[in-house]
PDB file of C-alpha atoms in Angstrom:
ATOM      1  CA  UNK A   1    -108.783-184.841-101.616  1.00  0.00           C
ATOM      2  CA  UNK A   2    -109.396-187.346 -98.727  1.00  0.00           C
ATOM      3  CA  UNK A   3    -108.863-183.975 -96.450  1.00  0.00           C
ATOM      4  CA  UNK A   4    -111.011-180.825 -97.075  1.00  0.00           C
ATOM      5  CA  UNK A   5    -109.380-178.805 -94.461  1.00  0.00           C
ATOM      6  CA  UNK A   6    -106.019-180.638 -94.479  1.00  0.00           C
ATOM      7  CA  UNK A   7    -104.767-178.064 -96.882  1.00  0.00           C
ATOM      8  CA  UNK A   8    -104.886-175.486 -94.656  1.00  0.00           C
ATOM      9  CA  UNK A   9    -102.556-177.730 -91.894  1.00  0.00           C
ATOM     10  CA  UNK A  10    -100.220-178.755 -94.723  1.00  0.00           C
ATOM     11  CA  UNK A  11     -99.848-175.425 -95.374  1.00  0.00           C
ATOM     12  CA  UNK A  12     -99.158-174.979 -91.730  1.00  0.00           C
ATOM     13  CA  UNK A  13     -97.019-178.014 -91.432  1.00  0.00           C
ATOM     14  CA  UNK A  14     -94.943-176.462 -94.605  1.00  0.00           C
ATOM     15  CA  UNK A  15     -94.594-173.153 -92.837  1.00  0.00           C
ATOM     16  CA  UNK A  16     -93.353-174.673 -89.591  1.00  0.00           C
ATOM     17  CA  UNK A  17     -90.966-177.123 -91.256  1.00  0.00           C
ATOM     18  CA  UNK A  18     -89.676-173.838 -93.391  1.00  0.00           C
ATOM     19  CA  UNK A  19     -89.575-172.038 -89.901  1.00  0.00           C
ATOM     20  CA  UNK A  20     -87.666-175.109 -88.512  1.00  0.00           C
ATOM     21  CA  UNK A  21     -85.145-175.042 -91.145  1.00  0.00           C
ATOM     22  CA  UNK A  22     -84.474-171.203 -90.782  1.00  0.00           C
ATOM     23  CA  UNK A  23     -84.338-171.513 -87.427  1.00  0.00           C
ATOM     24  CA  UNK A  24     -81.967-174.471 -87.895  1.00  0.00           C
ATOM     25  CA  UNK A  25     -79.864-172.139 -90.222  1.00  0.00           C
ATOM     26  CA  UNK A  26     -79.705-169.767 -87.707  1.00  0.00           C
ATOM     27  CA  UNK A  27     -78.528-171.938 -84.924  1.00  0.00           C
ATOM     28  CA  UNK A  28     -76.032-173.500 -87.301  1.00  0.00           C
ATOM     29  CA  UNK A  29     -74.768-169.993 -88.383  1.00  0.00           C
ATOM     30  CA  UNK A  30     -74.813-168.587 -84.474  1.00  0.00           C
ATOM     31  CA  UNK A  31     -72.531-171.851 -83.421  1.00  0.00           C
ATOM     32  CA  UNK A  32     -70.131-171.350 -86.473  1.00  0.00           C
ATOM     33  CA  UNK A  33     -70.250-167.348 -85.358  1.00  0.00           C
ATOM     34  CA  UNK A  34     -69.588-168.761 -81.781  1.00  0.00           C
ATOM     35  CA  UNK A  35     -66.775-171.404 -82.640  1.00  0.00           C
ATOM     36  CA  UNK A  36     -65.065-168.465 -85.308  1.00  0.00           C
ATOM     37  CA  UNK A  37     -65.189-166.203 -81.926  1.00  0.00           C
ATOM     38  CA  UNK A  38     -63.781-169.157 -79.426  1.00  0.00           C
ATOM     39  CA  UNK A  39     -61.218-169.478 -82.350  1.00  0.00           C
ATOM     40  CA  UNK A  40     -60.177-165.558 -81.977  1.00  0.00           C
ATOM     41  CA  UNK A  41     -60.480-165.494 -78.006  1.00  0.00           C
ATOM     42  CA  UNK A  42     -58.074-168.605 -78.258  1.00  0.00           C
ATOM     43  CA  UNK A  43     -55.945-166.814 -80.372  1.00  0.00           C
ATOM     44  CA  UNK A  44     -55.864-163.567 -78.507  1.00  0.00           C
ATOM     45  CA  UNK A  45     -55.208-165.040 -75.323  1.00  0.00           C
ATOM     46  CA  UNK A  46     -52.495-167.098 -77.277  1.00  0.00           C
ATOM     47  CA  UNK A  47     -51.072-163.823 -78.619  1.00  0.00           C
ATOM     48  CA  UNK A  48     -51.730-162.164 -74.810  1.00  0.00           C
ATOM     49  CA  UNK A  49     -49.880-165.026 -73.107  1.00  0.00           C
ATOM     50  CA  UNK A  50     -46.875-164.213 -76.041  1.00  0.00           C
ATOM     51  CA  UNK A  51     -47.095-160.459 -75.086  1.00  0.00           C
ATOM     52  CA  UNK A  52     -46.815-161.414 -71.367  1.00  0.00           C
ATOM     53  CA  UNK A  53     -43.797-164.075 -72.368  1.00  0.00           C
ATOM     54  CA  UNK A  54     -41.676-160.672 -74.605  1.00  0.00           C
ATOM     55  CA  UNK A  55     -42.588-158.689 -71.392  1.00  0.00           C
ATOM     56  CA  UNK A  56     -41.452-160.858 -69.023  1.00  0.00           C
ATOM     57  CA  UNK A  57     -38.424-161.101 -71.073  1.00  0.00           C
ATOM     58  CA  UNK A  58     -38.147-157.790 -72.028  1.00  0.00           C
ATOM     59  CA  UNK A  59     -38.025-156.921 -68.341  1.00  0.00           C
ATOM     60  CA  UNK A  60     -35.396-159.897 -67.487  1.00  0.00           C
ATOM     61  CA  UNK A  61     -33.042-157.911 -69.864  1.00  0.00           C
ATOM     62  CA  UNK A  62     -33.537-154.704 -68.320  1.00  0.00           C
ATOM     63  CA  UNK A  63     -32.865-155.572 -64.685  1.00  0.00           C
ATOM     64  CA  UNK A  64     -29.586-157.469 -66.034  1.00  0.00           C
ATOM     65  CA  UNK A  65     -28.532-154.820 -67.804  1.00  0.00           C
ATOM     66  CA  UNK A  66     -29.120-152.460 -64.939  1.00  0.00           C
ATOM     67  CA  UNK A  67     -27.420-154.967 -62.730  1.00  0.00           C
ATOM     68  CA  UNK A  68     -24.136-154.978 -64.866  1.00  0.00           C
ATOM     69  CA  UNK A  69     -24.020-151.144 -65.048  1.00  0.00           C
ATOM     70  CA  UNK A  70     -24.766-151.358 -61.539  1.00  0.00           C
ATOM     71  CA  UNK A  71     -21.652-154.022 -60.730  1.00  0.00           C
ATOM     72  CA  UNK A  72     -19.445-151.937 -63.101  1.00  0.00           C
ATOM     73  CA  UNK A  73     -20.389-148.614 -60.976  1.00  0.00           C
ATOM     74  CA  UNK A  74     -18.974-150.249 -58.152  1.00  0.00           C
ATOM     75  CA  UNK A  75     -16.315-151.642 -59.369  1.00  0.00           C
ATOM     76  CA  UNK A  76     -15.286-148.272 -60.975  1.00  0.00           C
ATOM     77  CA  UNK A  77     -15.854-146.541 -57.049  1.00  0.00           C
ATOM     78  CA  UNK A  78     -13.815-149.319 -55.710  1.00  0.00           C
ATOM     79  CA  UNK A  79     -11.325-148.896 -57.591  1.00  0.00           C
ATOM     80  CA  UNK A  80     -11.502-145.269 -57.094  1.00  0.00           C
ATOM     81  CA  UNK A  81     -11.511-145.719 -52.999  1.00  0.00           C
ATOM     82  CA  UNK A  82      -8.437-147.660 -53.321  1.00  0.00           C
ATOM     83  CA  UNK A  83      -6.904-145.052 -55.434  1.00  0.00           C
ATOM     84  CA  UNK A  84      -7.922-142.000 -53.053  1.00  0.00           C
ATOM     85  CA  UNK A  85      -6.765-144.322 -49.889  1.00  0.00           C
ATOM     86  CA  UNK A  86      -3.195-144.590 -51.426  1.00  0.00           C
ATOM     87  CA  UNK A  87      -3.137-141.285 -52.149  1.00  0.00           C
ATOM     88  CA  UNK A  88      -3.928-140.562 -48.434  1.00  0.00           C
ATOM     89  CA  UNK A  89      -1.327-142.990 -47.474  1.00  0.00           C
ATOM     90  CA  UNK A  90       1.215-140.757 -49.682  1.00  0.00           C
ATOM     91  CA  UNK A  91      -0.039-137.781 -48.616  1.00  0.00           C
ATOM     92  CA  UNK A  92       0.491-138.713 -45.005  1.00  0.00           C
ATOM     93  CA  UNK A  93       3.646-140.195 -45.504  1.00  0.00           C
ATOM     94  CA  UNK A  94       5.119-137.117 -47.302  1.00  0.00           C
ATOM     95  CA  UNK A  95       3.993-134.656 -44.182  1.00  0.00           C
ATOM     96  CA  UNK A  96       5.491-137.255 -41.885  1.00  0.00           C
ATOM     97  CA  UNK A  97       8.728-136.846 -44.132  1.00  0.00           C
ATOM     98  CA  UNK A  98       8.470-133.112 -43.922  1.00  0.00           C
ATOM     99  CA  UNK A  99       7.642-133.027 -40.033  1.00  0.00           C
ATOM    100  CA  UNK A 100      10.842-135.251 -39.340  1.00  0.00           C
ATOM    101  CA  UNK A 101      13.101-132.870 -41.845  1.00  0.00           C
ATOM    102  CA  UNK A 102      11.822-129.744 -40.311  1.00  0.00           C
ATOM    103  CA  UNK A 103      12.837-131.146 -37.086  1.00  0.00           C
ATOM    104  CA  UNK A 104      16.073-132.176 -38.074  1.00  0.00           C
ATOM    105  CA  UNK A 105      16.338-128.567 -39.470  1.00  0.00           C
ATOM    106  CA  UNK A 106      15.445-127.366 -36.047  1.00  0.00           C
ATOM    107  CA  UNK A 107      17.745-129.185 -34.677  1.00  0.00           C
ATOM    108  CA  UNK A 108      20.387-127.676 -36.707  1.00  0.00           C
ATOM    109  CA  UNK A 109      19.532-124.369 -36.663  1.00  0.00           C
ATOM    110  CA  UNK A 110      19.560-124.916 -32.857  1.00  0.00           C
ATOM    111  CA  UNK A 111      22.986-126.627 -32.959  1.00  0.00           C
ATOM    112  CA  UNK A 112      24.325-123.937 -35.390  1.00  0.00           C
ATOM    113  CA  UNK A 113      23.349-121.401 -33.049  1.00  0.00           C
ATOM    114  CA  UNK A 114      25.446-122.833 -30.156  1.00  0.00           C
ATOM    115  CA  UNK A 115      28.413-123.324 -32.117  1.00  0.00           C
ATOM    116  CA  UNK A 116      31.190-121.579 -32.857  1.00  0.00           C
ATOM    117  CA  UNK A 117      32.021-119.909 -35.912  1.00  0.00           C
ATOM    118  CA  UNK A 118      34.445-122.271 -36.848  1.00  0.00           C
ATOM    119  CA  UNK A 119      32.515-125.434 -36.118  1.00  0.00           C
ATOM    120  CA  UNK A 120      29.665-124.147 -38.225  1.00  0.00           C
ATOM    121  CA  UNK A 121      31.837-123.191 -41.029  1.00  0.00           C
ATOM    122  CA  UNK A 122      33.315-126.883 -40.665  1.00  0.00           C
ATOM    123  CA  UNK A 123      29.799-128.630 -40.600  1.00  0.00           C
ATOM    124  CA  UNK A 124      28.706-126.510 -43.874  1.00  0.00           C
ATOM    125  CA  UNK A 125      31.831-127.136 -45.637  1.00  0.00           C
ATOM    126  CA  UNK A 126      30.921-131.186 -44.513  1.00  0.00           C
ATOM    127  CA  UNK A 127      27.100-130.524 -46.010  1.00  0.00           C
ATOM    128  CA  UNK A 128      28.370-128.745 -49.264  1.00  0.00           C
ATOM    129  CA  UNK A 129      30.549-131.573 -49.926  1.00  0.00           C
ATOM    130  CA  UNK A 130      28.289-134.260 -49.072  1.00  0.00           C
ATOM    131  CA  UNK A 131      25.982-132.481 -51.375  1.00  0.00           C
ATOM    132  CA  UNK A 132      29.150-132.404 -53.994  1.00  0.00           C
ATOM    133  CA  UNK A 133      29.408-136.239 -53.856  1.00  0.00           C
ATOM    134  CA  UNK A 134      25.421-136.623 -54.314  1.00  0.00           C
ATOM    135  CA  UNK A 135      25.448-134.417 -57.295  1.00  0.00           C
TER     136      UNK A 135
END
């Protein structure tokens, strides 16, 4: 009992140094709340960046899929141009056929009209048997 009033400042002193260790606690429990939430950012962005990576991917797919439905589309019309454009060559062919054997008919009918009875009857008899030998 050197210290009449010193009780009163080691009561003071105890109080801050209990004050200082809370406070310490606190600190220590607000940097361990701060590393746990760096922890989860890290992780979220982690889990973001994996998101982005599926997307990315995701989308890569897509656009080749579309692109081979796209190459078989025209593939599929080419095939269908060259198709139609034969069909125009037949087509145009077969009138050209038809023009040339109605002209040769014209020509006949022409022919046959100037003839004589008996040259006609000879040139059918010569078509009926040509047509004889065919058959």
């Amino acid at each position: 009992p050197a210290f009449v009033d010193g009780g009163d400042r080691r009561r003071d002193f105890e109080r801050l140094a209990q004050r200082l260790t809370e406070c310490e606690a606190a600190v220590a429990a607000r940097e361990e709340a701060l590393r746990d939430c760096e922890r989860r950012g890290a992780q979220a962005a982690s889990e973001r960046d994996v998101a982005r990576l599926e997307l990315q991917c995701t989308q890569d797919e897509a656009s080749r899929q579309v692109g081979l439905v796209v190459e078989r589309w025209r593939s599929r019309v080419g095939a269908l141009q060259d198709e139609l454009e034969a069909v125009r060559n037949e087509l145009r062919e077969e009138r050209e056929s038809a023009a040339r054997a109605n002209s040769e008919l014209a020509l006949a009918a022409a022919a046959a009209a100037d003839a004589s009875p008996q040259s006609r009857l000879n040139e059918l008899e010569g078509r009926a048997a040509a047509h004889t030998e065919e058959l």
